[in-house]
Structures are given as structure tokens and as C-alpha cells.
Amino acid sequence: MNITSFLLYCFIVTVTPGPTNIDILSTVNNHGTKRAMQYTYGATIAFGLLLAISAMLNTMLITVIPKILIVMQIIGSIYMLYLAYQIYKMDTSKPIVNKTGTFKSGFLMQFLNPKVVTFTMTVFPSFILPYYTAMHAVTISVITITLIGFVSFIIWVLFGTIFKSFLQKHEKIVNVIMALFLVYAAIMIWL
């Protein structure tokens, strides 16, 4: 296994815009860094849990997974397009009643995030299991990927914190750009 390719792949997939990263940015913008960190902790723990579940399922269901992935791609693409539309049409002049930004919402979002579910189900058969099947190697992979995901989430928190005033000043443009990133992510599921 080419470790550099594996690490680069994991970082690129986790740091590129997706529902969780965009929600982190939105939470920083609307509720501050502290609340975004609560969300990030929940998202990270759920990400690690999904990776562990995926590692177990991949070893048991290797013949069924391709059929499941196609259904997940369809649902995931539709969900990301829906989120893109919601962000695009968001009325920034009205106060936001937002239940996001909590540990619980960050945790639950990961299980509804098609980008994360698709990634966690494909990273093991693509990069790990062809080379390593021992429990300790798979466990180290889960921990490594979880840490990469956490770093990616922190990058989005820092980006939102540093550029908060700019993002608030140009909120409609930022919403359009974030919506376009989600459309791009929905398309990338198929490539």
C-alpha cells in the first residue's frame, strides 16, 4: 500500500466541502467557535464510530457492498443537492433558529452525511483490506483516518473563525459558493 496516497486521499476527502464541513462553517458564523467545537467533537466521534463499523462490515460483507454503494450514491447525491438548495435559498435577513452546533447534532450529522458514509464504506476495501487484514492494522487505520478527519474539521473551524466578519459581510455570496460546493460534492460521488 502506498501510505502517501492513502493519507493524501483521506485528507482531501475529509477537508473538501461537504455537509459536515459546511455545517461547521455555518455554526462558526452563526454561533461562534466554542459551539462549532462542540459540533466538531460530536462529528469526530461519530466519524470514528462509522469507520469502525465500516471496517467490520467490509470484512463481513465484501460481496454485497457494491450494490449498497450505488443506493448510497443516489441517496447521497439527492441529499447534498437538497442541502445546496437550502443553503442557497437561506434568508440571511431573518434571525436563525438553529439547533446545530451541538455535540449531538455533530454526532448525528455524520450518520446522515452521504459523503462520510460513502467514504467510510469505500476507504477500507480500496486502501486497507487488500494489504492488511490483521485487527491491529485495521484499528490503527481507523484511528489514523479519524485523526485526519478531526484535523480537517478543525481547519474549517479556524477558517470560519478567522474570516467570520468577512463571511458575515458577504453572507449571500458565501451561501451561493457553499451551495455550489455541495453541488460539486454531489457530482464527485459519481466520479
XYZ file of C-alpha atoms in Angstrom:
191
model
C 0.000 0.000 0.000
C 1.230 3.467 -0.849
C 0.892 5.249 2.509
C 1.328 8.703 0.957
C -1.546 8.125 -1.469
C -3.716 6.764 1.333
C -3.051 9.737 3.647
C -3.482 12.250 0.828
C -6.750 10.645 -0.252
C -8.103 10.695 3.314
C -7.110 14.319 3.833
C -8.541 15.535 0.512
C -11.845 13.731 1.016
C -12.268 14.957 4.585
C -11.163 18.571 4.049
C -13.161 19.279 0.874
C -16.586 20.843 1.322
C -19.343 18.518 2.346
C -22.366 18.725 4.628
C -20.383 18.462 7.874
C -17.700 20.974 6.876
C -20.270 23.448 5.601
C -22.312 22.998 8.771
C -19.165 23.690 10.834
C -18.567 26.883 8.859
C -22.201 27.913 9.299
C -22.071 27.182 13.037
C -18.930 29.311 13.478
C -20.589 32.083 11.508
C -23.893 31.986 13.412
C -22.959 30.732 16.889
C -19.215 31.138 17.389
C -16.124 28.986 17.705
C -16.983 27.344 21.026
C -20.246 25.934 19.706
C -18.556 24.847 16.471
C -16.011 22.919 18.534
C -18.829 21.092 20.360
C -20.224 20.145 16.980
C -16.746 19.095 15.809
C -16.230 16.775 18.790
C -19.537 15.052 18.089
C -18.765 14.783 14.384
C -15.313 13.338 15.090
C -16.573 10.664 17.474
C -19.309 9.650 15.038
C -16.769 9.617 12.183
C -14.540 7.240 14.149
C -17.526 5.069 15.026
C -18.595 4.917 11.375
C -15.056 3.952 10.383
C -15.005 1.147 12.957
C -18.415 -0.120 11.814
C -17.286 0.096 8.201
C -14.110 -1.865 8.901
C -16.176 -4.671 10.448
C -18.819 -4.628 7.706
C -16.250 -4.565 4.924
C -14.636 -7.719 6.213
C -18.017 -9.489 6.507
C -19.995 -8.173 3.509
C -17.396 -7.772 0.789
C -19.685 -9.240 -1.917
C -22.768 -7.127 -1.103
C -21.079 -3.729 -0.686
C -21.030 -2.684 -4.384
C -24.840 -2.945 -4.536
C -25.233 -0.956 -1.307
C -22.830 1.754 -2.511
C -24.902 2.535 -5.609
C -28.027 3.096 -3.482
C -25.972 5.243 -1.088
C -24.628 7.271 -4.026
C -28.144 8.019 -5.278
C -29.466 8.963 -1.833
C -26.292 10.903 -1.043
C -26.409 12.931 -4.245
C -30.063 13.840 -3.722
C -29.380 14.791 -0.097
C -26.415 17.019 -0.994
C -28.431 18.755 -3.721
C -31.205 19.338 -1.169
C -28.680 20.861 1.279
C -27.269 23.026 -1.515
C -30.760 24.353 -2.266
C -31.409 25.035 1.440
C -28.169 26.996 1.765
C -28.785 28.882 -1.481
C -32.298 29.995 -0.513
C -31.376 30.809 3.108
C -32.774 34.227 4.037
C -29.930 35.971 5.832
C -32.082 38.901 6.926
C -34.173 36.801 9.339
C -32.804 35.598 12.660
C -31.782 31.963 12.519
C -33.195 29.454 14.951
C -30.515 26.864 14.558
C -30.362 23.643 16.524
C -26.987 22.791 15.044
C -23.696 23.463 16.699
C -24.142 20.939 19.476
C -22.241 17.749 20.167
C -25.422 15.771 19.434
C -26.097 17.474 16.085
C -22.477 16.946 15.017
C -22.687 13.287 16.000
C -25.996 12.679 14.228
C -24.991 14.605 11.096
C -22.259 12.089 10.365
C -24.771 9.247 10.129
C -26.897 11.294 7.698
C -23.937 12.593 5.697
C -23.692 10.604 2.466
C -20.171 11.866 1.802
C -18.961 10.428 5.106
C -20.897 7.180 4.815
C -19.675 6.623 1.254
C -16.094 7.459 2.237
C -16.075 5.188 5.282
C -17.513 2.288 3.286
C -15.021 2.635 0.420
C -11.724 3.555 2.095
C -11.195 0.100 3.603
C -11.740 -2.069 0.509
C -9.779 0.427 -1.600
C -6.744 1.075 0.603
C -6.553 -1.152 3.686
C -8.028 -4.622 3.203
C -6.131 -5.528 0.038
C -2.906 -5.199 2.056
C -3.734 -5.570 5.742
C -6.359 -7.726 7.436
C -4.896 -8.050 10.930
C -7.015 -6.441 13.641
C -4.211 -4.174 14.874
C -3.549 -2.813 11.352
C -7.236 -2.109 10.749
C -7.522 -0.475 14.195
C -4.516 1.765 13.503
C -6.134 2.713 10.175
C -9.407 3.663 11.907
C -7.551 5.836 14.431
C -5.396 7.459 11.724
C -8.360 8.292 9.486
C -10.341 9.626 12.466
C -7.457 11.946 13.385
C -7.217 13.144 9.777
C -10.956 13.881 9.850
C -10.599 15.790 13.126
C -7.780 17.918 11.675
C -9.956 18.653 8.633
C -12.864 19.729 10.848
C -10.532 21.983 12.872
C -9.327 23.605 9.630
C -12.958 24.547 8.865
C -13.454 25.904 12.404
C -10.292 28.016 12.077
C -11.270 29.213 8.603
C -14.694 30.262 9.880
C -13.231 31.956 12.952
C -10.548 33.875 11.060
C -12.860 35.022 8.276
C -16.072 35.400 10.313
C -16.543 39.126 9.735
C -15.844 38.746 6.015
C -18.250 35.815 5.793
C -20.994 37.740 7.597
C -20.473 40.801 5.425
C -20.820 38.748 2.234
C -23.256 36.162 3.557
C -25.365 35.742 0.405
C -22.308 35.260 -1.813
C -20.824 32.813 0.727
C -24.109 30.871 0.775
C -24.113 30.643 -3.027
C -20.485 29.451 -3.044
C -21.169 26.871 -0.313
C -24.228 25.667 -2.245
C -22.081 25.284 -5.369
C -19.510 23.292 -3.369
C -22.271 20.942 -2.253
C -23.437 20.515 -5.860
C -19.829 19.732 -6.751
C -19.643 17.173 -3.895
C -22.861 15.540 -5.161
C -21.295 15.202 -8.605
C -17.972 13.924 -7.229
C -19.739 10.940 -5.649
C -20.186 9.602 -9.191
C -16.641 10.171 -10.438
